[in-house]
Tab-separated table of C-alpha atoms in Angstrom:
chain	number	residue	atom	x	y	z
A	9	MET	CA	62.916	4.471	-13.051
A	10	GLU	CA	62.249	7.431	-12.003
A	11	THR	CA	58.797	7.730	-12.134
A	12	ILE	CA	57.591	4.195	-11.568
A	13	GLY	CA	60.511	3.290	-8.491
A	14	ALA	CA	62.018	0.051	-8.794
A	15	PRO	CA	59.387	-2.006	-9.619
A	16	GLY	CA	59.802	-0.048	-13.408
A	17	ALA	CA	63.888	-1.051	-13.494
A	18	GLY	CA	62.653	-4.940	-12.690
A	19	LEU	CA	59.621	-4.228	-15.295
A	20	ALA	CA	62.085	-2.970	-17.405
A	21	ILE	CA	64.357	-6.359	-17.161
A	22	ALA	CA	61.065	-8.321	-17.929
A	23	LEU	CA	61.187	-7.103	-20.986
A	24	GLU	CA	64.048	-7.242	-21.556
A	25	ASN	CA	63.994	-11.310	-21.364
A	26	LEU	CA	61.038	-11.470	-23.107
A	27	PHE	CA	63.053	-8.563	-25.990
A	28	PRO	CA	66.546	-9.926	-26.314
A	29	PRO	CA	67.066	-7.097	-28.566
A	30	LEU	CA	66.304	-3.960	-25.320
A	31	PRO	CA	70.162	-3.915	-23.425
A	32	SER	CA	70.101	-4.945	-19.805
A	33	GLU	CA	74.229	-3.305	-19.689
A	34	VAL	CA	72.005	-0.585	-20.442
A	35	ILE	CA	69.270	-1.070	-17.980
A	36	LEU	CA	70.813	-2.558	-14.880
A	37	PRO	CA	73.762	0.872	-14.281
A	38	LEU	CA	70.468	3.474	-14.965
A	39	ALA	CA	68.924	1.512	-12.161
A	40	GLY	CA	72.358	1.721	-10.102
A	41	PHE	CA	72.659	5.318	-11.388
A	42	THR	CA	68.924	5.642	-10.168
A	43	ALA	CA	69.308	4.493	-6.619
A	44	SER	CA	72.342	6.263	-6.120
A	45	ARG	CA	70.359	9.320	-5.801
A	46	GLY	CA	67.454	8.435	-3.848
A	47	ASN	CA	64.867	7.163	-5.176
A	48	PHE	CA	64.561	3.823	-4.095
A	49	SER	CA	68.246	0.875	-2.119
A	50	LEU	CA	70.445	0.060	-3.631
A	51	PHE	CA	68.934	-3.400	-1.997
A	52	GLU	CA	65.527	-3.224	-3.788
A	53	ALA	CA	66.824	-2.174	-6.847
A	54	ILE	CA	69.485	-5.659	-6.942
A	55	LEU	CA	66.007	-7.404	-5.984
A	56	TRP	CA	63.489	-5.406	-8.296
A	57	THR	CA	65.569	-5.869	-11.077
A	58	THR	CA	66.317	-10.045	-10.440
A	59	LEU	CA	62.831	-10.470	-10.443
A	60	GLY	CA	62.128	-8.991	-13.428
A	61	SER	CA	64.533	-10.796	-14.559
A	62	VAL	CA	63.278	-14.418	-13.074
A	63	VAL	CA	59.358	-12.962	-14.458
A	64	GLY	CA	60.319	-12.950	-17.766
A	65	ALA	CA	62.681	-15.859	-18.165
A	66	TYR	CA	60.138	-18.007	-16.457
A	67	ALA	CA	57.117	-16.532	-19.369
A	68	LEU	CA	60.167	-17.897	-22.026
A	69	TYR	CA	59.732	-21.082	-19.699
A	70	ALA	CA	56.001	-21.472	-19.887
A	71	LEU	CA	55.812	-20.243	-23.368
A	72	GLY	CA	58.910	-22.559	-23.887
A	73	ALA	CA	56.792	-25.517	-22.758
A	74	TRP	CA	53.072	-25.111	-23.712
A	75	LEU	CA	54.613	-24.478	-27.654
A	76	GLY	CA	57.006	-27.529	-27.152
A	77	ARG	CA	60.094	-27.237	-30.136
A	78	ASP	CA	58.026	-27.222	-33.406
A	79	ARG	CA	55.213	-23.850	-32.941
A	80	MET	CA	58.278	-22.840	-30.925
A	81	ARG	CA	60.225	-22.629	-34.456
A	82	ARG	CA	57.851	-21.177	-36.990
A	83	LEU	CA	56.500	-18.431	-33.882
A	84	VAL	CA	60.549	-17.425	-33.438
A	85	SER	CA	61.338	-17.963	-36.717
A	86	LYS	CA	58.360	-15.103	-37.504
A	87	VAL	CA	59.769	-12.013	-34.496
A	88	PRO	CA	62.340	-9.359	-36.056
A	89	LEU	CA	65.873	-9.689	-34.572
A	90	ILE	CA	66.042	-13.111	-33.754
A	91	ASP	CA	67.365	-15.813	-36.127
A	92	ILE	CA	66.354	-19.337	-35.747
A	93	GLU	CA	70.151	-20.133	-35.597
A	94	ASP	CA	70.153	-18.484	-32.415
A	95	VAL	CA	67.127	-21.090	-30.993
A	96	ASP	CA	69.126	-23.606	-32.700
A	97	ARG	CA	72.549	-22.414	-30.324
A	98	VAL	CA	71.032	-21.725	-26.807
A	99	GLU	CA	68.982	-25.535	-28.114
A	100	ASP	CA	72.409	-27.040	-28.598
A	101	TRP	CA	74.438	-25.258	-25.715
A	102	PHE	CA	71.548	-26.402	-23.235
A	103	ASN	CA	71.272	-29.796	-24.791
A	104	ARG	CA	75.488	-30.297	-23.875
A	105	HIS	CA	74.857	-28.906	-20.600
A	106	GLY	CA	71.641	-29.031	-18.900
A	107	TYR	CA	70.800	-27.254	-15.821
A	108	ARG	CA	74.577	-24.941	-16.191
A	109	ALA	CA	73.394	-23.741	-18.977
A	110	VAL	CA	70.151	-22.133	-17.202
A	111	PHE	CA	72.635	-20.279	-14.362
A	112	PHE	CA	75.813	-19.474	-16.892
A	113	GLY	CA	73.405	-18.667	-19.432
A	114	ARG	CA	72.315	-16.134	-17.204
A	115	MET	CA	75.377	-14.095	-17.515
A	116	ILE	CA	76.161	-14.784	-21.463
A	117	PRO	CA	74.048	-11.643	-23.674
A	118	LEU	CA	71.167	-12.420	-25.775
A	119	PHE	CA	72.104	-16.721	-24.274
A	120	ARG	CA	70.311	-15.156	-21.331
A	121	SER	CA	66.934	-14.829	-22.308
A	122	LEU	CA	66.528	-17.431	-25.159
A	123	VAL	CA	68.215	-20.393	-22.276
A	124	SER	CA	64.737	-20.625	-20.816
A	125	ILE	CA	62.447	-22.142	-24.361
A	126	PRO	CA	64.383	-24.820	-24.229
A	127	ALA	CA	64.574	-26.044	-20.563
A	128	GLY	CA	60.758	-24.693	-20.742
A	129	ILE	CA	60.566	-27.443	-23.559
A	130	GLU	CA	62.571	-29.834	-21.584
A	131	ARG	CA	60.131	-30.085	-19.324
A	132	MET	CA	63.207	-29.403	-16.940
A	133	PRO	CA	61.958	-29.418	-13.152
A	134	VAL	CA	60.295	-25.351	-12.435
A	135	GLY	CA	61.894	-25.453	-8.951
A	136	LYS	CA	64.915	-25.961	-10.356
A	137	PHE	CA	64.958	-24.223	-13.080
A	138	LEU	CA	63.691	-21.236	-10.827
A	139	LEU	CA	66.952	-21.588	-8.482
A	140	LEU	CA	69.219	-21.242	-11.223
A	141	THR	CA	67.699	-18.562	-13.145
A	142	THR	CA	67.428	-16.263	-9.969
A	143	ALA	CA	71.734	-17.606	-8.435
A	144	GLY	CA	72.662	-16.746	-12.155
A	145	SER	CA	70.397	-13.263	-12.518
A	146	LEU	CA	70.959	-12.486	-9.226
A	147	ILE	CA	75.058	-11.824	-9.730
A	148	TRP	CA	74.249	-10.444	-13.004
A	149	ASN	CA	71.972	-7.716	-12.202
A	150	SER	CA	74.706	-6.697	-8.833
A	151	LEU	CA	77.500	-6.312	-10.752
A	152	PHE	CA	75.392	-4.208	-12.509
A	153	VAL	CA	73.724	-2.189	-10.867
A	154	LEU	CA	76.164	-2.156	-8.699
A	155	ALA	CA	78.415	-0.311	-11.110
A	156	GLY	CA	75.797	2.215	-11.602
A	157	PHE	CA	75.790	2.881	-8.124
A	158	TYR	CA	78.921	3.640	-7.429
A	159	LEU	CA	79.990	5.565	-10.766
A	160	GLY	CA	76.965	7.180	-10.027
A	161	GLU	CA	76.461	10.106	-13.073
A	162	ASN	CA	79.168	8.573	-14.929
A	163	TRP	CA	76.838	4.602	-15.118
A	164	HIS	CA	76.654	5.051	-18.708
A	165	ILE	CA	80.510	4.143	-18.514
A	166	VAL	CA	79.509	0.428	-17.548
A	167	GLU	CA	77.698	0.300	-20.812
A	168	GLN	CA	80.938	0.671	-22.739
A	169	TYR	CA	82.915	-2.173	-20.764
A	170	ALA	CA	80.184	-4.389	-20.823
A	171	ASP	CA	80.329	-4.479	-24.280
A	172	VAL	CA	83.474	-5.494	-24.311
A	173	PHE	CA	83.313	-8.045	-21.197
A	174	GLN	CA	80.305	-8.530	-23.468
A	175	LYS	CA	82.884	-9.772	-25.985
A	176	ILE	CA	84.637	-11.962	-23.902
A	177	VAL	CA	81.850	-13.645	-23.429
A	178	ILE	CA	81.343	-15.105	-26.464
A	179	VAL	CA	84.922	-15.543	-27.392
A	180	ALA	CA	85.395	-17.610	-24.317
A	181	VAL	CA	82.100	-19.441	-25.075
A	182	VAL	CA	83.383	-20.310	-28.847
A	183	LEU	CA	86.667	-21.445	-26.986
A	184	PHE	CA	85.645	-23.591	-24.814
A	185	ALA	CA	83.015	-25.218	-27.787
A	186	VAL	CA	85.576	-26.083	-29.956
A	187	TYR	CA	88.527	-27.015	-26.863
A	188	PHE	CA	84.941	-29.565	-26.447
A	189	VAL	CA	84.477	-31.052	-29.997
A	190	VAL	CA	88.162	-30.789	-30.203
A	191	SER	CA	88.904	-33.167	-27.051
A	192	LYS	CA	85.602	-36.011	-28.036
A	193	VAL	CA	86.453	-36.140	-31.472
A	194	ARG	CA	90.287	-36.836	-30.270
A	195	LYS	CA	88.111	-39.142	-27.514
A	196	HIS	CA	86.338	-41.005	-30.957
A	197	ARG	CA	89.430	-41.833	-33.036
A	198	ALA	CA	91.433	-43.270	-29.706
A	199	ASP	CA	88.700	-45.460	-29.523
A	200	LYS	CA	88.584	-46.527	-32.616
A	201	ARG	CA	92.245	-47.155	-32.421
A	202	VAL	CA	91.952	-49.115	-29.367
A	203	GLN	CA	89.497	-51.608	-31.761
């Protein structure tokens, strides 16, 4: 990042979107730390990392739109470190939550990258996709860049807390999904009793 500057941070985040195993929870605080040393401004760090997020997300959106569901599934099954079950879960989540999935998905590990694929497959309007992606990415990136900026030399501490936060978010999503299913089953049973 010191060599390439803020655009390098954006490039790293674009690649993180395309290859989910790259951890944004490390890249973003490092960008904030580099900004704190004066290599580029805090504004540039947030701007470029958000731009990188949007570019990476749009690339996956375009790929999903171009390939369609069946060809995309065949392709993803060959990518190392990504299970087809992950794509199925993200697609199910997208189908249940629609546009909200794109916004909130930017703040959920793994979903952050993969939610762009079903958005492209389902041909979500590009303007809405880019707007929701930008807003969600701006929030996520700002939190981690600011943490790295203010922690300075101790920027790596963010990674420990990010891991805990990541687990909390995953548990929250699972609990919400369980609540959603249970409430639907109860409603369905109640409707049957009325008939």
